[in-house]
XYZ file of C-alpha atoms in Angstrom:
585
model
C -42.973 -10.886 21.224
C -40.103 -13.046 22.833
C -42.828 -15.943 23.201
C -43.566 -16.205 19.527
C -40.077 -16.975 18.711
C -40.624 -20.494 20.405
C -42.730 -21.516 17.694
C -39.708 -21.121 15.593
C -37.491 -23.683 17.804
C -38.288 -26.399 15.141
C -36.326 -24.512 12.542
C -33.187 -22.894 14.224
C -31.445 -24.928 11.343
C -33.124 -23.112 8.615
C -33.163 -19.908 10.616
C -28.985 -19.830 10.425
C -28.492 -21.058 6.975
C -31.280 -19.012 4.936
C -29.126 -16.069 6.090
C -25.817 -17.350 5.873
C -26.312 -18.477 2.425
C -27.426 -15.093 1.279
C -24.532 -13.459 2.064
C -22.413 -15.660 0.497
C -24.514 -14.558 -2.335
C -23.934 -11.075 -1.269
C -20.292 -11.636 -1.018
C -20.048 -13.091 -4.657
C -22.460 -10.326 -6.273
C -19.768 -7.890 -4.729
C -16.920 -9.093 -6.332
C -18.389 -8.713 -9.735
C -17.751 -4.630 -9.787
C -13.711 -5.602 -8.665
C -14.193 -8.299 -12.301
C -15.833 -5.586 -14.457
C -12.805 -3.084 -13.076
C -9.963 -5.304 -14.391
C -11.769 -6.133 -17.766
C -11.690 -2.478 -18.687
C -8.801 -1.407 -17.009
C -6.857 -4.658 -18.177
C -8.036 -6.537 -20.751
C -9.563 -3.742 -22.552
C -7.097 -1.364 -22.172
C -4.270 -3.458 -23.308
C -6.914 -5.335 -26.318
C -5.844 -8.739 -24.435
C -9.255 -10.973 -25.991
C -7.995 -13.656 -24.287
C -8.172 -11.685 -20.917
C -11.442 -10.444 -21.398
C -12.963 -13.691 -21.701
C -11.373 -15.419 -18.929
C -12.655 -12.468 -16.449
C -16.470 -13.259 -18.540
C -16.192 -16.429 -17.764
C -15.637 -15.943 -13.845
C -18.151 -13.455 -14.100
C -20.386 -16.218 -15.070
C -18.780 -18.717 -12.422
C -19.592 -15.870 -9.765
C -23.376 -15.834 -11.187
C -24.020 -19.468 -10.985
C -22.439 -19.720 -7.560
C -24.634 -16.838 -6.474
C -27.650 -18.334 -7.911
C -26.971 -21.371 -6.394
C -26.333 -19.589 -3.006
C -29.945 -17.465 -3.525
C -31.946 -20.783 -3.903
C -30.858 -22.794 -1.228
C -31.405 -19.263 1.020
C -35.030 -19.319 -0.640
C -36.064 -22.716 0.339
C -34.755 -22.618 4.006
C -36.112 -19.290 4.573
C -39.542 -20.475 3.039
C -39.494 -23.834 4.885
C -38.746 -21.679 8.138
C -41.501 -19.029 7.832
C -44.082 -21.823 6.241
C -43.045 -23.732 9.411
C -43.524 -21.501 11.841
C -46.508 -20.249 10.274
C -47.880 -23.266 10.754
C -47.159 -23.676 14.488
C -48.215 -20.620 15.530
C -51.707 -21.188 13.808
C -51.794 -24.103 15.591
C -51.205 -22.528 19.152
C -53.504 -19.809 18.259
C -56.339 -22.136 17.739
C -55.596 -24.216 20.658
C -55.274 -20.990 22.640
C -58.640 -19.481 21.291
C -60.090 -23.108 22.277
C -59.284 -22.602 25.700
C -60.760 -19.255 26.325
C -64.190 -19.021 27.815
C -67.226 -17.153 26.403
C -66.542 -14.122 28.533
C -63.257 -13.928 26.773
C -64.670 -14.699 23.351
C -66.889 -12.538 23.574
C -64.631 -9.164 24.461
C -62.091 -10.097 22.048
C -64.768 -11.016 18.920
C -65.306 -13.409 16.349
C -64.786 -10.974 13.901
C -61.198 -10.072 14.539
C -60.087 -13.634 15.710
C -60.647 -14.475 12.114
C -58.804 -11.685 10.733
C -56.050 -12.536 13.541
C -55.606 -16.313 12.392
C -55.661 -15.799 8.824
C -54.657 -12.296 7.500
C -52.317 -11.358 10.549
C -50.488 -14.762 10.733
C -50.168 -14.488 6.707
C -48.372 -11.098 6.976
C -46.505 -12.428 10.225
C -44.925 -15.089 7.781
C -44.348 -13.235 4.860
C -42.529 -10.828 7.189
C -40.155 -13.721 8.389
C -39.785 -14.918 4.837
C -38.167 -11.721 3.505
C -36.387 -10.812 7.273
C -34.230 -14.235 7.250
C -33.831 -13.689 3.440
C -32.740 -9.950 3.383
C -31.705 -8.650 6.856
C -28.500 -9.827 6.594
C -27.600 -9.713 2.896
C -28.261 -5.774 2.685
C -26.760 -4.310 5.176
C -23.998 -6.403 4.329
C -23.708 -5.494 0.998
C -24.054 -1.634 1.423
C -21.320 -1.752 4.170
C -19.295 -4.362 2.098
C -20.084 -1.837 -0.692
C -18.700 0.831 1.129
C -15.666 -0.718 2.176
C -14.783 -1.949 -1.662
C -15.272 1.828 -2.654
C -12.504 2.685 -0.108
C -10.206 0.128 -1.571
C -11.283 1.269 -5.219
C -10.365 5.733 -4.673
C -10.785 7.004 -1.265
C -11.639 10.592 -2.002
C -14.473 8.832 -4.520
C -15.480 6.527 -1.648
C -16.021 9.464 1.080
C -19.582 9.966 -1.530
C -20.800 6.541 0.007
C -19.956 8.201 3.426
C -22.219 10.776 3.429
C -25.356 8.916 1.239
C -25.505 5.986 3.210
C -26.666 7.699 6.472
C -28.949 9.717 4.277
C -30.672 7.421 2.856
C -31.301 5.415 5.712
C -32.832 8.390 7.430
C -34.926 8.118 4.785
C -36.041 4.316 4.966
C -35.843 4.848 8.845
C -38.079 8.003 9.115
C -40.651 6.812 6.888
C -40.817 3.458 8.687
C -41.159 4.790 12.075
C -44.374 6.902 10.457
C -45.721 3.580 8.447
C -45.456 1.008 11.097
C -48.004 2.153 14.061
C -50.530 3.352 10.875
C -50.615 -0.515 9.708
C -51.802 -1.450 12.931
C -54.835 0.670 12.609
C -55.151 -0.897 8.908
C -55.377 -4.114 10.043
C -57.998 -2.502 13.139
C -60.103 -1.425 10.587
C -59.984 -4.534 8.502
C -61.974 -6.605 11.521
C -64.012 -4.272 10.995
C -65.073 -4.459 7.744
C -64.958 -8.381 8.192
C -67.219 -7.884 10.961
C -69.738 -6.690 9.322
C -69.358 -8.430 6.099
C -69.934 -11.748 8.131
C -72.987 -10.100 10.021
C -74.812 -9.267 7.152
C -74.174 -12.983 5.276
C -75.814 -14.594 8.601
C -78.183 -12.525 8.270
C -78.813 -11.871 5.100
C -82.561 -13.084 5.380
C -83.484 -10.763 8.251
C -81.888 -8.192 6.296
C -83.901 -8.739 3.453
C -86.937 -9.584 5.021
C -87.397 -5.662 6.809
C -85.570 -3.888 3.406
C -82.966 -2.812 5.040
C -80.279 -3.751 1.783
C -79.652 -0.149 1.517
C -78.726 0.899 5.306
C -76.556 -2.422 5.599
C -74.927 -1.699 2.418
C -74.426 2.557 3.655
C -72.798 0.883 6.601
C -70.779 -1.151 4.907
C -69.258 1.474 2.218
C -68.779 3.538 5.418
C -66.427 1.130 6.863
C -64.693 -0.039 4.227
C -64.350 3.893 2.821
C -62.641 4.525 6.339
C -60.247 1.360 5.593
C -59.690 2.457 2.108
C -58.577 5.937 2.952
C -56.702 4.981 5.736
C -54.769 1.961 3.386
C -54.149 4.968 0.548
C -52.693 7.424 3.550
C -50.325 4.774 4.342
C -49.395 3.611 0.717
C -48.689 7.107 0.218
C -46.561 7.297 2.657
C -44.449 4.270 1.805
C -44.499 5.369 -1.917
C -42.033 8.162 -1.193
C -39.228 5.621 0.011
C -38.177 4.624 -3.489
C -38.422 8.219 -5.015
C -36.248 9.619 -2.335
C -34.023 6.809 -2.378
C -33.773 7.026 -6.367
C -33.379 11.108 -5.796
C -30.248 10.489 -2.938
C -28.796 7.801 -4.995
C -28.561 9.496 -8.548
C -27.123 12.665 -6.804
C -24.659 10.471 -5.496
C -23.415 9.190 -8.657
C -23.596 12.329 -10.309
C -21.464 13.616 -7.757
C -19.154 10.121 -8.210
C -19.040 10.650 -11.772
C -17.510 14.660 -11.273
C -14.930 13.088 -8.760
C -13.943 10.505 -10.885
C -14.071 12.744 -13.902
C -11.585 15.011 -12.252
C -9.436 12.040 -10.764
C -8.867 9.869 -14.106
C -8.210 13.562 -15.038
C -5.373 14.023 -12.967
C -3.946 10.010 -13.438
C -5.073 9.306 -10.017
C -7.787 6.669 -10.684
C -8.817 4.337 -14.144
C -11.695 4.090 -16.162
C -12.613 0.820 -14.657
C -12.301 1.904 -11.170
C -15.043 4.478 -12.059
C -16.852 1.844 -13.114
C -16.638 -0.041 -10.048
C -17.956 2.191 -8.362
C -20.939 3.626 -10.190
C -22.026 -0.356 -9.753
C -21.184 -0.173 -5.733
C -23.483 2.767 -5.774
C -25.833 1.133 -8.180
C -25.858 -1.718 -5.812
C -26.123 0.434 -2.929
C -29.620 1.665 -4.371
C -30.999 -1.801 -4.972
C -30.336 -3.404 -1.581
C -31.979 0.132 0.264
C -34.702 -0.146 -2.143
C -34.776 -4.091 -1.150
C -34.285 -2.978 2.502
C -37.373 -0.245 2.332
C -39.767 -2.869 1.305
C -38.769 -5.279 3.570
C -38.888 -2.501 6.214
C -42.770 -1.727 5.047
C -43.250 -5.014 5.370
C -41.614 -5.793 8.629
C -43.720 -3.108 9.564
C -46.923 -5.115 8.614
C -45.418 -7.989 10.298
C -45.255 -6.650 13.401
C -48.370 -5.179 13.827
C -49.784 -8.079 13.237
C -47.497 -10.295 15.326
C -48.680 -7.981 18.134
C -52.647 -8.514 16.833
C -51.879 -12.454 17.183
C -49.625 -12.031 20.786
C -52.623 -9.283 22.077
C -54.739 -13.152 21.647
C -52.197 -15.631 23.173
C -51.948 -13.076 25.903
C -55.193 -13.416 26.820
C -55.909 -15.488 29.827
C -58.571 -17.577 30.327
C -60.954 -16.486 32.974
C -62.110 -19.198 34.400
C -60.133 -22.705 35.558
C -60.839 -26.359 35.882
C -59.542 -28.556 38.664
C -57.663 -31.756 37.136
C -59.931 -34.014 39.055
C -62.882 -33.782 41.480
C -62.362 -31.288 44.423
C -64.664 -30.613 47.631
C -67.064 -32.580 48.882
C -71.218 -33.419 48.211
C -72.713 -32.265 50.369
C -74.585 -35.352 51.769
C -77.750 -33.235 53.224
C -78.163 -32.130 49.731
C -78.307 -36.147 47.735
C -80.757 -35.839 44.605
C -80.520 -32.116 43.904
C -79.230 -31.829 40.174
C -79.102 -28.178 40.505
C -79.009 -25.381 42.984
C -78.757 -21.296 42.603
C -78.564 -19.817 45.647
C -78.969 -15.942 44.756
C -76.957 -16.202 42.045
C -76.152 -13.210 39.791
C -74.752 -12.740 36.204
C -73.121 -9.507 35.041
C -71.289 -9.799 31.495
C -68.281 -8.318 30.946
C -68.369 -4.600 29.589
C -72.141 -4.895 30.410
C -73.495 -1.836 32.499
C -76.165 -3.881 34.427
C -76.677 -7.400 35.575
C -78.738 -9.942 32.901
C -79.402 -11.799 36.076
C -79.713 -10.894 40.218
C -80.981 -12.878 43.042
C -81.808 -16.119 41.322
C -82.356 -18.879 43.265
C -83.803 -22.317 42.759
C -83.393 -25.738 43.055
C -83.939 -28.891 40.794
C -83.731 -32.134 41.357
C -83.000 -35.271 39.695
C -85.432 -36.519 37.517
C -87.161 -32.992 37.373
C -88.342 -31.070 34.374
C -88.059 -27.397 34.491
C -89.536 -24.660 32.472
C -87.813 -21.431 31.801
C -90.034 -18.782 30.024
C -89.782 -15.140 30.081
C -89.855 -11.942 27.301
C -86.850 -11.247 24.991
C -84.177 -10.304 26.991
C -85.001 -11.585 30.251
C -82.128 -13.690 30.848
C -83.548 -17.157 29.939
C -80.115 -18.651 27.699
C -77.734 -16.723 30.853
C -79.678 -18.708 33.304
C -79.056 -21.920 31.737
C -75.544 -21.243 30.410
C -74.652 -20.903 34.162
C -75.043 -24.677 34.586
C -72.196 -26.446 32.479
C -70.302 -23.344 33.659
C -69.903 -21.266 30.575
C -70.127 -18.202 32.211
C -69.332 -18.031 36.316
C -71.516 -15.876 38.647
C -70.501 -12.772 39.463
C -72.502 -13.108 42.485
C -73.727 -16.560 44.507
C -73.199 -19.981 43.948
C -73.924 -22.522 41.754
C -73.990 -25.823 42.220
C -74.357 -29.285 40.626
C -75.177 -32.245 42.126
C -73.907 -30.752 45.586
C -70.787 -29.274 44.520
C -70.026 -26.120 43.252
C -69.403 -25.932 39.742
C -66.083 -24.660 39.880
C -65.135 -27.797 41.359
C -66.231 -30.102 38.644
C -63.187 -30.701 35.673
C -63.976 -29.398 31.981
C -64.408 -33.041 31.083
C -66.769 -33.870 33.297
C -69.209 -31.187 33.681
C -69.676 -31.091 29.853
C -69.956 -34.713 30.100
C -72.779 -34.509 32.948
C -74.579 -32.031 31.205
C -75.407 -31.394 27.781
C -77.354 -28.324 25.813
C -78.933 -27.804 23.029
C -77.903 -24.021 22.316
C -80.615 -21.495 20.787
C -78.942 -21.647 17.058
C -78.743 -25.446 15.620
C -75.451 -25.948 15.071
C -74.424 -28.596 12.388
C -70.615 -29.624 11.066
C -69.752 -30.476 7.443
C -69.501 -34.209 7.238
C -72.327 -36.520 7.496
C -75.167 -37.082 9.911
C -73.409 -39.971 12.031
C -69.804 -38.201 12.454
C -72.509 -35.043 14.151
C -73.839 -37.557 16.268
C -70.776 -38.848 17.331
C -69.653 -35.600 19.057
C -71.783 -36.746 22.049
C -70.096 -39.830 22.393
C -67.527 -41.211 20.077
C -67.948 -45.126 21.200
C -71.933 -44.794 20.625
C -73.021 -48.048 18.798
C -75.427 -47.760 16.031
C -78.384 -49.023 17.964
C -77.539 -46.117 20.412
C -77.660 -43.180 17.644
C -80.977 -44.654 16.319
C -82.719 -44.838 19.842
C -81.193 -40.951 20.211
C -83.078 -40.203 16.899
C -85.927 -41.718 17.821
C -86.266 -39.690 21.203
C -85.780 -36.764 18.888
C -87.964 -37.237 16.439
C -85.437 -37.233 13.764
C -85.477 -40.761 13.101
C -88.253 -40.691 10.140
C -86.644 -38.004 7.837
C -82.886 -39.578 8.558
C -84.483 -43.097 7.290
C -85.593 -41.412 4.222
C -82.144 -40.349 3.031
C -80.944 -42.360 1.180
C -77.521 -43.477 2.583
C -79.101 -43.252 6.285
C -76.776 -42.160 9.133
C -74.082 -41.279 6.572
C -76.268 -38.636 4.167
C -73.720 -35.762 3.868
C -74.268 -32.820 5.884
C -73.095 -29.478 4.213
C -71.378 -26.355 5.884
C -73.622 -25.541 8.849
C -76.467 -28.351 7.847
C -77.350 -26.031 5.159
C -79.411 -29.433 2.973
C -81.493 -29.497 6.199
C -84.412 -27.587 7.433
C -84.822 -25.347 10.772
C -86.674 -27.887 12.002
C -84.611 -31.102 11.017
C -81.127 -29.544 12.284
C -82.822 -28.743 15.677
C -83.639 -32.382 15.995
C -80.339 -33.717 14.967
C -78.878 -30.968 17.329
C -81.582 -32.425 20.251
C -80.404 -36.144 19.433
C -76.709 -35.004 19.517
C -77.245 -33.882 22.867
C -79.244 -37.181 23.800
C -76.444 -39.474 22.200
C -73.883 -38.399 25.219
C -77.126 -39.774 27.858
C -76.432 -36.568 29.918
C -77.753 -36.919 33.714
C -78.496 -32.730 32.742
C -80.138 -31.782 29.299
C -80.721 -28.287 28.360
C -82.443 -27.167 25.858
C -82.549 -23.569 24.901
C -85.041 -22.883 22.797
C -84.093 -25.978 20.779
C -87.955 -26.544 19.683
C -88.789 -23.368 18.239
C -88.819 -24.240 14.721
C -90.955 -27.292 15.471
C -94.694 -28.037 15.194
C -96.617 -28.356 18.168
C -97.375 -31.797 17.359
C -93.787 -32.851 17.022
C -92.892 -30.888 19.809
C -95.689 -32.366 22.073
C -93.727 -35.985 20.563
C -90.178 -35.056 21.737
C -91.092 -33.752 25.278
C -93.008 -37.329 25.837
C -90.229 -39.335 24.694
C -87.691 -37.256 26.847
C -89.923 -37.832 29.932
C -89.601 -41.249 28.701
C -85.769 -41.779 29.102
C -84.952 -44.415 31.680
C -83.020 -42.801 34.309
C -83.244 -39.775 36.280
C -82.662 -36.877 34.144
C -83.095 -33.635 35.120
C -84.158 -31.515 31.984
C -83.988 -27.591 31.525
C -86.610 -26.608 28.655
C -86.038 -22.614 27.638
C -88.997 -21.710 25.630
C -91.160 -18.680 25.104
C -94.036 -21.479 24.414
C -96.393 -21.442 27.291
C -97.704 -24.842 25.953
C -94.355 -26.028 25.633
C -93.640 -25.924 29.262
C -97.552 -26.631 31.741
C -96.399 -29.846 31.900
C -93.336 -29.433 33.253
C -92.563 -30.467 37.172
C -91.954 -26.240 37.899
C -91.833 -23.293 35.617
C -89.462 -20.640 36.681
C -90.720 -17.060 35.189
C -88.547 -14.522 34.062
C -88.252 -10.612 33.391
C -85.265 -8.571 33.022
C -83.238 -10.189 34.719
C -85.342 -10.992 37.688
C -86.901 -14.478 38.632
C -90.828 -13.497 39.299
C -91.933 -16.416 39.663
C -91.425 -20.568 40.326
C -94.179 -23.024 40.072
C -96.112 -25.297 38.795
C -98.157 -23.890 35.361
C -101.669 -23.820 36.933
C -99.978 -22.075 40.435
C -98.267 -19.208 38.074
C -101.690 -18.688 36.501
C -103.152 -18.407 39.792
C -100.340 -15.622 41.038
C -97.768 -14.840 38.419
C -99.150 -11.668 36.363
C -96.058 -11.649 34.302
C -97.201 -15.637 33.314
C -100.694 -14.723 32.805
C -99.242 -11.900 30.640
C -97.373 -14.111 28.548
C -99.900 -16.953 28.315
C -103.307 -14.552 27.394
C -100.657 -13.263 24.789
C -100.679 -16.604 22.972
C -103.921 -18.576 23.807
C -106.186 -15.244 24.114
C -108.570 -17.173 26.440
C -109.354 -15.285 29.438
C -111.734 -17.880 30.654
C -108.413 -20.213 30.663
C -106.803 -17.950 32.948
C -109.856 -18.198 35.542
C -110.232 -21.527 35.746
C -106.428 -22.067 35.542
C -105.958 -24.387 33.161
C -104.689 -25.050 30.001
C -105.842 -25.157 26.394
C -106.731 -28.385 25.031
């Protein structure tokens, strides 16, 4: 928790005056009782008008001074939490930037959500009200205390004995609250899990009926979050009962003592008075201090929820510049496994074992397999991000670990499974490839795509709006865009995993010729579950469960690959095809 205090460096200033300037407040709201005392035991009881009104108007003095004092402590304490609010979102997203996907996917997307909105909202409405309230009350039950004493001491010996009662009370309840708000905010990722599951995939839902189930899972969750929200709000409801129950004893007790002490001569009216209000303002500042207590509480459950993230290292580093050495035997491989293995974390078996390969530059390799078989972990091995838990990788004779962030993403570019668009238009999504690309150089990308038609049909061109996740475009159009993306960066690697599916076999046919088209040597990964999407390609590597079966050429894995001959008589049902070994027309 010490580290998330640095985020609050920028505002010391505020930090120190918010405070200070509430218990000036404080100090001024406890002179008022001391006032009220002399009107009735002076003014009043001698029918001195003049008096009377003099003591009103320092009463109102004291007010506006106080009220002066409580908005200056409002807007520092505001700027301070707003502030550091602010900062700490920003470290949290540049932390959660950093992490790989073995981290991302342990922690969740779900809960990283809740964690940078819900938990950092509750983090600074905590610091708000602490810098606000956690010095003012305490100081004005103890200064409370201490004016009772010079008010009747036998009267003020009532405070001595409710104050530590009651803040058993606030204490007790707190220690029970705090660790159950932590599960609260548990159970809230998951509720937001599976509220953002089911609007991805709302269609898929639909499409096999299954409203009903999703919807039974859903009130199943959020019934477990309800109940567990109404335990805890129980639980914090008895705070201000028992606080109102201590307090009201206490006065009726002050009222007997003071009964029997103006009685005997030993104490005023006024000074009665005075102290009824101490006790009065006793009850408002513990009732002040119990919510700012629950929320504290919320606070710092989720301050730990947000730390629990920052604490998390990344698993994987980058060099700062090129380290090792090619080697030189190995000029014009692109790629190399050498019995590489992939095991993700939690998993309890490998997705991949024993692979090994190698392609090289200027090569086009297929990667085809069943559901499952570790196609996308094969090729998210290459711009490194996952490492192998066994073997090596290696990229244009170095090992990928020895390849900076920068350049390895710059070498090699995918196309990932899901086409990914950002709101804003089509040229500022092109321009994540490569920010300096010219015009000339986003229209050849589009053209090698195939996208280049239905963008010159838009009306403002390159700069047609794209919505949230290139919702105003079809499957097929934001797979293109994606592909020409990718392109736009001129990658010596391009990957694309299963970047084509939503695509005609015509147009697909199109953007596999242009590709092979490209000046240069690029070596190009093509994931597909096509079989005619990959016999042309220089080698097909074949995979199931995890297992490489088979590498070849597409008339050599008809010849010897059953698990190829499966998947190709599964789409072309032409067993003649598979004796002659070749392919359809």
């Amino acid at each position: 928790m010490k580290q998330m205090l640095r985020y609050l460096n920028g505002y010391k200033k505020e930090s120190v005056i918010a405070p200070l300037f509430k218990m000036l407040e404080a100090y001024f709201d406890l002179l008022v009782p001391l006032v009220m005392a002399d009107i009735v035991n002076v003014g009043i009881a001698a029918g001195d008008g003049r008096y009377i009104l003099t003591r009103c108007a320092l009463l109102l003095a004291l007010a506006l001074v106080g009220l002066g004092c409580s908005v200056t402590a409002q807007y520092f304490s505001a700027k301070a939490a707003v502030g550091y609010a602010t900062a700490l979102r920003h470290a949290l997203f540049a932390h959660i930037q950093s992490l790989g996907f073995s981290e991302m996917d342990t922690i969740g997307t779900s809960t990283l959500i809740t964690r940078m909105t819900s938990d950092v909202n509750l983090v600074q409405g905590g610091l708000n009200m602490f810098l606000r309230l956690f010095l003012r009350s305490p100081f004005v039950v103890v200064g409370a205390m201490v004016c009772a004493f010079t008010v009747n001491f036998k009267a003020a010996l009532i405070f001595v004995v409710t104050i530590p009662a009651l803040s058993v009370v606030v204490f007790s309840i707190m220690a029970v609250t705090s660790p159950l708000y932590r599960q609260v905010q548990g159970r809230l990722d998951r509720v937001l899990g599976l509220t953002r599951e089911n609007l991805t995939g709302v269609r898929v839902v639909r499409a096999f009926g299954k409203e009903a189930s999703e919807a039974g899972r859903f009130e199943e969750a959020n019934g477990l979050l309800t109940r567990l929200q109404l335990k805890v709000g129980h639980l914090s409801a008895l705070s201000n009962p028992l606080t109102y129950v201590l307090i009201n004893l206490a006065i009726v007790a002050l009222l007997w003592t003071g009964a029997i002490e103006i009685n005997l001569g030993s104490m005023a009216s006024g000074d009665l008075i005075a102290l009824v209000n101490y006790m009065n303002q006793i009850l408002v500042e513990l009732v002040k201090l119990a919510n700012l207590i629950v929320q504290i509480s919320k606070a710092w459950a989720s301050a730990g929820r947000v730390q629990a993230v920052l604490a998390t290292k990344p698993g994987m580093t980058f060099p700062a510049a090129v380290t090792g050495r090619a080697d030189e035997r190995k000029a014009g491989q692109a790629v190399r496994f050498d019995h590489v293995g992939l095991t993700y974390a939690g998993a309890g078996a490998p997705s991949l074992t024993g692979i090994t390969f190698t392609a090289r530059q200027g090569e086009t390799i297929g990667v085809i397999g069943g559901t499952g078989s570790g196609k996308s972990s094969l090729v998210s091995l290459i711009p490194r991000f996952y490492d192998a838990t066994e073997g090596t990788v290696e990229l244009f004779g170095r090992p990928a670990a020895d390849w900076p962030r920068e350049m390895v993403r710059g070498r090699v570019g995918i196309v990932m499974q899901k086409a990914q668009l950002f709101t804003g238009t089509i040229r500022s999504n092109l321009l994540w490839g490569n920010r300096e690309a010219t015009d000339a150089e986003l229209w050849a990308a589009l053209e090698t795509a195939q996208a280049a038609g239905f963008v010159r049909e838009k009306p403002l061109g390159l700069d047609e709006p794209v919505e949230q996740g290139g919702q105003n475009f079809s499957g097929g159009q934001r797979q293109r865009l994606t592909i020409a993306r990718a392109l736009v960066a001129k990658p010596d690697i391009l990957i694309l995993d299963d970047s084509a599916s939503a695509l005609d076999f015509a147009t697909d046919a199109a953007l596999r010729k242009a590709i092979a088209a490209l000046p240069g040597e690029m070596t190009v990964f093509i994931v597909s579950q096509r079989a005619a999407s990959l016999q042309h390609a220089d080698r097909i590597i074949v995979l199931d469960d995890g297992h490489m079966v088979g590498c070849g050429s597409h008339r050599e894995l008809l010849a010897r690959c059953p698990v190829y001959q499966e998947i190709y008589a599964s789409q072309f049902k032409k067993p003649s095809e598979l004796a002659k070994g070749g392919a359809p027309a």
